Amino acid sequence: MTTEVIHDSHQGDEHHDHKMTGFKRWLYTTNHKDIGSMYLWFSFIMLLIGGAMAMVIRAELFQPGLQIIEPDFFNQMTTVHGLIMVFGAIMPAFTGLANWMLPMMIGAPDMALPRLNNWSFWILPFAFSILLASFFMESGAPNFGWTFYAPLSTTYSNGSTAFFVFAVHIMGISSIMGAINIVVTIMNMRAPGMTYMKMPLFVWTFFITGYLLIAVMPVLAGTVTMVLTDTYFGTTFFDAAGGGDPVMFQHIFWFFGHPEVYIMILPAFGIISTTIPTFSRKQLFGYSSMVYATASIAFLSFIVWAHHMFTTGMPLFGELFFMYCTMLISVPTGVKVFNWAATMWRGAISFETPMLFSVAFVVLFTIGGFSGLMLALTPVDFQYHDTYFVVAHFHYVLVTGALFSIYAGVYYWLPKWTGYMYSDALSKWHFWCSLISVNILFFPMHFLGLAGMPRRIPDYALQFADFNKWVSIGGFAFGLSQLIFLALLLKCIKGGKKAEAKPWDGADGLEWTVASPAPYHTFEVPPKIK
Amino acid sequence: MDNAPGKNKQKQAINNTIKKLVVLVFAMFGFGFALVPLYDVFCDITGLNGKTSTEAASVKDAGVDSERTVTVQFISRTAQGIPWQFEPMINEVKVHPGEMKFVKFYAKNQSMRDIVGQAVPSVSPGRAANYFQKIECFCFNHQPLKANEEVEMALQFYVDEELPEDVSTLTLSYTLYDVTEKSDS
């Protein structure tokens, strides 16, 4: 893709700005870059809060027996850890990246709906305040698992259901508005000449993710509403006594829940498809197959939900259907992994930090994919179901998958955002510490699960003690490693070596045609794409 | 700026997209709720899940298939928090498909307060649920029992002749729930 950029002579920081200062600037801002930064900071804070909860969990599980916390508080920790990481850390981080990069990648001056954008960010802190405030209630925070299965969240709720439901409602509204904004921007604001098949793959993945969000977040809103009315208003959607069915809860929840999994991984594919070509100094191998693979994964995500429910007593036909559909997803996913490998093949590869995270992503995400395939097999899932094998699986795809891709993206675009190069040494420390500790943390969980250790239980049998000790040590190390990133971030914002407009020589795309740091307003006159 | 008509056209396009997406959001919200009746319809048609009909079947005079014998087992359990004794008065019966059978369940409210109970049936294997026809069942109504009151409750049923050949045993399970709060009586 060749681009020809027409820069306004007066484009820059001072350009008809009535920039406010202090808190008001951030509260009132409609600038996609400001909002992107706020999303990213918010998600990082949430990562640390959710991470602190994981530390509590791992501290309790360091030794067999109950040492530090009560079982009920342990349940609250696992529940809120999950909710915060899914809705507070991973999803807002991707929305933040989308806000920062999408307009610059498609040559638009801003998102299509800047005020909506402001609102969708600023309701998030309220949602999480509500959720976290429930810790201070007498009966405590939600303790029914982030999947809030009925009747745990209805009949046996500890009284936090209302807090939980309203928090999820607000998060859902925020996500839906964010997704509408992304889709509208991509459909209508592309620079002249940028056809759909010329969009960077990063843009494609967010486009498809936006549609997934619009399709399933309303279903989640419906589910939590049913839980709310079941708990407080006497309806019986999930209560067999009134003609409802608790198994139906799982069907409706996972109808949302499985596409949600892809909402958290498709943007990661987009990031990796941007970084790997840059540092391999080659074009992305098989661009159009990547687009179709992304679309097929999104489509298939709607017809595999019941593989989370193999043990609920489905008829054989249902189990086979969902098993085969699930295994089918490995085909487009395999296309992607092979395309990334082919992009690297015979490339002039250099291992800057974004590339390190990207390569780690490809390898470790694939491990998570393989354990996913094992879980897709109905007969063996009966053994793996609700064990640490599942925990190992989804942490490989969400931590070394989604989170590592976000780190790759942040390290890739950080010079564009701050205008400074970050400390190479610190970033490498961050990478290697994270890589080693994350594997000590999650790899032994596979063995624990296969040996039968159940998840979400604060105690375990003695034979699991050694592995759990290592897992906990890996957990603490991984948690501390993220503080290196915080230090690096603060240092990079303050200053450092000036970044060039295009700090990576192999990089391609409109975002590198503007100065570093990116001016407050970019592409007020759209660039022409040939 | 320099091409105002172009900007207007873009605005128009943006508004159109927003409208479509907002409709989609509301449609999907509705779809979430539509899944509830859809789930019931799906279970009704396929007999998955072991749900039996909540309405009385009509008496059928299609003759009895005395060549074949099916065992019907009865089990009962009480949901957490309902202090009733609740059990079938006979554990299993052998029936010919098409043959009418009458059995009784015993219930006693063992507490010192009045409680309204609701029994919810389920048939295993699930695919046999549609062939288990109840003509009269205590599960069709709420069962109010005063403190310490006891009752014998009737169930009249037949097994449809169309029951798949390979099913020789049916298990009918009742779970009893406390619906005092939700009941008006």
CSV table of N, CA, C and O in Angstrom, one decimal, chain A residues 359-432:
chain,number,residue,atom,x,y,z
A,359,VAL,N,6.1,-13.1,19.0
A,359,VAL,CA,6.5,-14.5,18.8
A,359,VAL,C,6.0,-15.4,20.0
A,359,VAL,O,5.5,-16.5,19.8
A,360,ALA,N,6.2,-14.8,21.2
A,360,ALA,CA,5.7,-15.5,22.4
A,360,ALA,C,4.2,-15.8,22.2
A,360,ALA,O,3.7,-16.9,22.6
A,361,PHE,N,3.5,-14.8,21.7
A,361,PHE,CA,2.0,-15.0,21.5
A,361,PHE,C,1.7,-16.1,20.6
A,361,PHE,O,0.9,-17.0,20.9
A,362,VAL,N,2.4,-16.2,19.5
A,362,VAL,CA,2.1,-17.2,18.5
A,362,VAL,C,2.3,-18.6,19.1
A,362,VAL,O,1.5,-19.5,19.0
A,363,VAL,N,3.5,-18.8,19.8
A,363,VAL,CA,3.8,-20.1,20.4
A,363,VAL,C,2.8,-20.4,21.5
A,363,VAL,O,2.2,-21.5,21.6
A,364,LEU,N,2.7,-19.5,22.5
A,364,LEU,CA,1.9,-19.8,23.7
A,364,LEU,C,0.4,-19.8,23.4
A,364,LEU,O,-0.3,-20.7,24.0
A,365,PHE,N,-0.1,-19.0,22.5
A,365,PHE,CA,-1.5,-19.0,22.1
A,365,PHE,C,-1.8,-20.4,21.5
A,365,PHE,O,-2.9,-20.9,21.7
A,366,THR,N,-0.9,-20.9,20.7
A,366,THR,CA,-1.1,-22.2,20.1
A,366,THR,C,-1.2,-23.3,21.1
A,366,THR,O,-2.0,-24.2,21.0
A,367,ILE,N,-0.4,-23.2,22.2
A,367,ILE,CA,-0.5,-24.2,23.2
A,367,ILE,C,-1.9,-24.1,23.8
A,367,ILE,O,-2.6,-25.1,24.0
A,368,GLY,N,-2.4,-22.9,24.1
A,368,GLY,CA,-3.8,-22.7,24.6
A,368,GLY,C,-4.8,-23.2,23.6
A,368,GLY,O,-5.8,-23.8,24.0
A,369,GLY,N,-4.5,-23.1,22.3
A,369,GLY,CA,-5.4,-23.6,21.3
A,369,GLY,C,-5.5,-25.1,21.3
A,369,GLY,O,-6.5,-25.7,21.2
A,370,PHE,N,-4.3,-25.7,21.5
A,370,PHE,CA,-4.3,-27.2,21.6
A,370,PHE,C,-5.0,-27.7,22.8
A,370,PHE,O,-5.8,-28.7,22.7
A,371,SER,N,-4.8,-27.1,23.9
A,371,SER,CA,-5.5,-27.6,25.1
A,371,SER,C,-7.0,-27.4,24.9
A,371,SER,O,-7.9,-28.1,25.4
A,372,GLY,N,-7.4,-26.3,24.1
A,372,GLY,CA,-8.8,-26.1,23.7
A,372,GLY,C,-9.3,-27.2,22.9
A,372,GLY,O,-10.5,-27.7,23.1
A,373,LEU,N,-8.5,-27.7,22.0
A,373,LEU,CA,-8.9,-28.8,21.1
A,373,LEU,C,-9.2,-30.1,22.0
A,373,LEU,O,-10.1,-30.8,21.8
A,374,MET,N,-8.3,-30.3,23.0
A,374,MET,CA,-8.5,-31.4,23.9
A,374,MET,C,-9.8,-31.3,24.6
A,374,MET,O,-10.6,-32.2,24.8
A,375,LEU,N,-10.1,-30.0,25.1
A,375,LEU,CA,-11.3,-29.8,25.8
A,375,LEU,C,-12.6,-30.0,24.9
A,375,LEU,O,-13.7,-30.2,25.4
A,376,ALA,N,-12.4,-29.8,23.6
A,376,ALA,CA,-13.5,-29.9,22.7
A,376,ALA,C,-14.0,-31.3,22.5
A,376,ALA,O,-15.1,-31.6,22.1
A,377,LEU,N,-13.1,-32.3,22.8
A,377,LEU,CA,-13.4,-33.7,22.7
A,377,LEU,C,-14.4,-34.1,23.8
A,377,LEU,O,-14.0,-34.2,25.0
A,378,THR,N,-15.6,-34.4,23.4
A,378,THR,CA,-16.6,-34.6,24.5
A,378,THR,C,-16.2,-35.7,25.5
A,378,THR,O,-16.3,-35.5,26.7
A,379,PRO,N,-15.8,-36.9,25.0
A,379,PRO,CA,-15.5,-37.9,26.0
A,379,PRO,C,-14.5,-37.5,27.0
A,379,PRO,O,-14.6,-37.8,28.2
A,380,VAL,N,-13.4,-36.9,26.6
A,380,VAL,CA,-12.4,-36.5,27.6
A,380,VAL,C,-12.8,-35.3,28.4
A,380,VAL,O,-12.3,-35.1,29.5
A,381,ASP,N,-13.6,-34.5,27.8
A,381,ASP,CA,-14.1,-33.3,28.5
A,381,ASP,C,-14.7,-33.7,29.9
A,381,ASP,O,-14.7,-32.9,30.8
A,382,PHE,N,-15.4,-34.8,29.9
A,382,PHE,CA,-16.0,-35.3,31.1
A,382,PHE,C,-14.9,-35.4,32.2
A,382,PHE,O,-15.2,-35.2,33.4
A,383,GLN,N,-13.7,-35.7,31.9
A,383,GLN,CA,-12.7,-35.7,32.9
A,383,GLN,C,-12.1,-34.3,33.2
A,383,GLN,O,-11.8,-34.0,34.3
A,384,TYR,N,-11.9,-33.5,32.1
A,384,TYR,CA,-11.3,-32.2,32.3
A,384,TYR,C,-12.2,-31.1,32.9
A,384,TYR,O,-11.7,-30.2,33.4
A,385,HIS,N,-13.5,-31.3,32.7
A,385,HIS,CA,-14.5,-30.3,33.0
A,385,HIS,C,-14.2,-29.8,34.4
A,385,HIS,O,-14.1,-30.5,35.4
A,386,ASP,N,-14.2,-28.4,34.6
A,386,ASP,CA,-14.1,-27.8,35.9
A,386,ASP,C,-12.8,-28.2,36.7
A,386,ASP,O,-12.9,-28.2,37.9
A,387,THR,N,-11.8,-28.5,35.9
A,387,THR,CA,-10.5,-28.8,36.6
A,387,THR,C,-9.5,-27.7,36.3
A,387,THR,O,-9.8,-26.8,35.5
A,388,TYR,N,-8.3,-27.8,36.9
A,388,TYR,CA,-7.3,-26.8,36.6
A,388,TYR,C,-6.8,-26.9,35.1
A,388,TYR,O,-6.2,-26.0,34.6
A,389,PHE,N,-7.2,-28.0,34.4
A,389,PHE,CA,-6.8,-28.0,33.0
A,389,PHE,C,-7.5,-26.9,32.2
A,389,PHE,O,-7.0,-26.3,31.4
A,390,VAL,N,-8.8,-26.7,32.6
A,390,VAL,CA,-9.5,-25.6,32.0
A,390,VAL,C,-8.9,-24.3,32.3
A,390,VAL,O,-8.8,-23.4,31.5
A,391,VAL,N,-8.5,-24.1,33.6
A,391,VAL,CA,-7.9,-22.9,34.1
A,391,VAL,C,-6.6,-22.6,33.2
A,391,VAL,O,-6.4,-21.5,32.8
A,392,ALA,N,-5.8,-23.7,33.1
A,392,ALA,CA,-4.6,-23.5,32.3
A,392,ALA,C,-4.9,-23.1,30.9
A,392,ALA,O,-4.3,-22.2,30.3
A,393,HIS,N,-5.9,-23.8,30.3
A,393,HIS,CA,-6.3,-23.5,28.9
A,393,HIS,C,-6.7,-22.0,28.7
A,393,HIS,O,-6.1,-21.3,27.9
A,394,PHE,N,-7.6,-21.5,29.5
A,394,PHE,CA,-8.1,-20.2,29.2
A,394,PHE,C,-7.1,-19.1,29.6
A,394,PHE,O,-7.1,-18.0,29.1
A,395,HIS,N,-6.2,-19.5,30.6
A,395,HIS,CA,-5.2,-18.5,30.9
A,395,HIS,C,-4.1,-18.4,29.8
A,395,HIS,O,-3.5,-17.4,29.6
A,396,TYR,N,-3.8,-19.6,29.2
A,396,TYR,CA,-2.9,-19.5,28.0
A,396,TYR,C,-3.5,-18.7,26.9
A,396,TYR,O,-2.7,-17.9,26.3
A,397,VAL,N,-4.8,-18.8,26.6
A,397,VAL,CA,-5.3,-17.9,25.5
A,397,VAL,C,-5.5,-16.5,26.0
A,397,VAL,O,-5.5,-15.6,25.1
A,398,LEU,N,-5.8,-16.3,27.2
A,398,LEU,CA,-6.2,-14.9,27.6
A,398,LEU,C,-5.0,-14.1,28.2
A,398,LEU,O,-4.9,-12.9,27.9
A,399,VAL,N,-4.0,-14.8,28.8
A,399,VAL,CA,-2.9,-14.1,29.4
A,399,VAL,C,-1.8,-14.1,28.3
A,399,VAL,O,-1.4,-13.0,27.8
A,400,THR,N,-1.3,-15.2,28.0
A,400,THR,CA,-0.2,-15.3,27.0
A,400,THR,C,-0.8,-15.0,25.6
A,400,THR,O,-0.1,-14.8,24.6
A,401,GLY,N,-2.1,-15.0,25.4
A,401,GLY,CA,-2.7,-14.7,24.2
A,401,GLY,C,-3.1,-13.2,24.2
A,401,GLY,O,-2.3,-12.4,23.8
A,402,ALA,N,-4.3,-12.9,24.7
A,402,ALA,CA,-4.8,-11.5,24.6
A,402,ALA,C,-3.8,-10.5,25.3
A,402,ALA,O,-3.5,-9.5,24.7
A,403,LEU,N,-3.4,-10.8,26.5
A,403,LEU,CA,-2.6,-9.8,27.3
A,403,LEU,C,-1.3,-9.6,26.6
A,403,LEU,O,-0.8,-8.4,26.4
A,404,PHE,N,-0.6,-10.7,26.1
A,404,PHE,CA,0.7,-10.5,25.5
A,404,PHE,C,0.5,-9.7,24.2
A,404,PHE,O,1.4,-8.9,23.8
A,405,SER,N,-0.6,-9.9,23.5
A,405,SER,CA,-0.8,-9.2,22.2
A,405,SER,C,-1.0,-7.7,22.6
A,405,SER,O,-0.5,-6.8,21.8
A,406,ILE,N,-1.7,-7.4,23.7
A,406,ILE,CA,-1.8,-6.0,24.0
A,406,ILE,C,-0.5,-5.4,24.4
A,406,ILE,O,-0.2,-4.3,23.9
A,407,TYR,N,0.4,-6.1,25.1
A,407,TYR,CA,1.7,-5.6,25.4
A,407,TYR,C,2.5,-5.4,24.0
A,407,TYR,O,3.2,-4.4,23.9
A,408,ALA,N,2.3,-6.4,23.1
A,408,ALA,CA,3.0,-6.2,21.8
A,408,ALA,C,2.6,-4.9,21.2
A,408,ALA,O,3.4,-4.1,20.7
A,409,GLY,N,1.2,-4.7,21.2
A,409,GLY,CA,0.7,-3.5,20.6
A,409,GLY,C,1.2,-2.2,21.3
A,409,GLY,O,1.5,-1.2,20.6
A,410,VAL,N,1.2,-2.3,22.6
A,410,VAL,CA,1.6,-1.1,23.4
A,410,VAL,C,3.1,-0.8,23.1
A,410,VAL,O,3.4,0.4,22.8
A,411,TYR,N,3.9,-1.8,23.1
A,411,TYR,CA,5.3,-1.6,22.8
A,411,TYR,C,5.6,-1.1,21.4
A,411,TYR,O,6.5,-0.4,21.1
A,412,TYR,N,4.6,-1.5,20.5
A,412,TYR,CA,4.8,-1.2,19.1
A,412,TYR,C,4.4,0.3,18.9
A,412,TYR,O,5.1,1.0,18.2
A,413,TRP,N,3.3,0.8,19.5
A,413,TRP,CA,2.9,2.1,19.2
A,413,TRP,C,3.2,3.1,20.3
A,413,TRP,O,3.0,4.3,20.1
A,414,LEU,N,3.8,2.7,21.4
A,414,LEU,CA,4.2,3.6,22.5
A,414,LEU,C,5.0,4.8,22.0
A,414,LEU,O,4.7,6.0,22.4
A,415,PRO,N,6.0,4.6,21.1
A,415,PRO,CA,6.8,5.8,20.6
A,415,PRO,C,5.9,6.7,19.9
A,415,PRO,O,6.1,8.0,20.0
A,416,LYS,N,4.9,6.2,19.2
A,416,LYS,CA,4.0,7.1,18.5
A,416,LYS,C,3.1,7.9,19.4
A,416,LYS,O,2.8,9.1,19.2
A,417,TRP,N,2.8,7.3,20.6
A,417,TRP,CA,1.9,8.0,21.5
A,417,TRP,C,2.7,9.0,22.3
A,417,TRP,O,2.2,10.1,22.5
A,418,THR,N,3.8,8.6,22.8
A,418,THR,CA,4.5,9.5,23.8
A,418,THR,C,5.6,10.4,23.0
A,418,THR,O,6.0,11.4,23.6
A,419,GLY,N,6.0,10.0,21.9
A,419,GLY,CA,7.1,10.7,21.2
A,419,GLY,C,8.5,10.3,21.7
A,419,GLY,O,9.4,10.9,21.2
A,420,TYR,N,8.5,9.4,22.6
A,420,TYR,CA,9.8,9.0,23.1
A,420,TYR,C,10.0,7.5,22.9
A,420,TYR,O,9.0,6.7,23.0
A,421,MET,N,11.2,7.1,22.7
A,421,MET,CA,11.5,5.6,22.7
A,421,MET,C,11.6,5.2,24.2
A,421,MET,O,12.1,5.9,25.1
A,422,TYR,N,11.0,4.0,24.5
A,422,TYR,CA,11.0,3.5,25.8
A,422,TYR,C,12.4,2.8,26.1
A,422,TYR,O,13.1,2.5,25.1
A,423,SER,N,12.6,2.5,27.3
A,423,SER,CA,13.9,1.9,27.7
A,423,SER,C,13.9,0.5,27.2
A,423,SER,O,13.1,-0.4,27.6
A,424,ASP,N,14.9,0.2,26.3
A,424,ASP,CA,15.0,-1.1,25.7
A,424,ASP,C,15.2,-2.2,26.8
A,424,ASP,O,14.6,-3.3,26.8
A,425,ALA,N,16.1,-1.8,27.7
A,425,ALA,CA,16.5,-2.8,28.8
A,425,ALA,C,15.3,-3.1,29.7
A,425,ALA,O,15.1,-4.3,29.9
A,426,LEU,N,14.6,-2.1,30.1
A,426,LEU,CA,13.4,-2.4,31.0
A,426,LEU,C,12.4,-3.3,30.2
A,426,LEU,O,11.8,-4.2,30.8
A,427,SER,N,12.2,-2.9,28.9
A,427,SER,CA,11.2,-3.7,28.2
A,427,SER,C,11.6,-5.2,28.0
A,427,SER,O,10.8,-6.1,28.1
A,428,LYS,N,12.9,-5.4,27.9
A,428,LYS,CA,13.3,-6.8,27.7
A,428,LYS,C,13.2,-7.5,29.1
A,428,LYS,O,12.9,-8.7,29.1
A,429,TRP,N,13.5,-6.8,30.2
A,429,TRP,CA,13.4,-7.4,31.5
A,429,TRP,C,11.9,-7.7,31.7
A,429,TRP,O,11.6,-8.8,32.1
A,430,HIS,N,11.0,-6.8,31.3
A,430,HIS,CA,9.6,-7.1,31.4
A,430,HIS,C,9.2,-8.3,30.6
A,430,HIS,O,8.5,-9.2,31.1
A,431,PHE,N,9.7,-8.4,29.4
A,431,PHE,CA,9.3,-9.5,28.6
A,431,PHE,C,9.8,-10.9,29.1
A,431,PHE,O,9.1,-11.8,29.3
A,432,TRP,N,11.1,-10.9,29.4
A,432,TRP,CA,11.7,-12.2,29.9
A,432,TRP,C,11.1,-12.6,31.2
A,432,TRP,O,10.8,-13.8,31.4
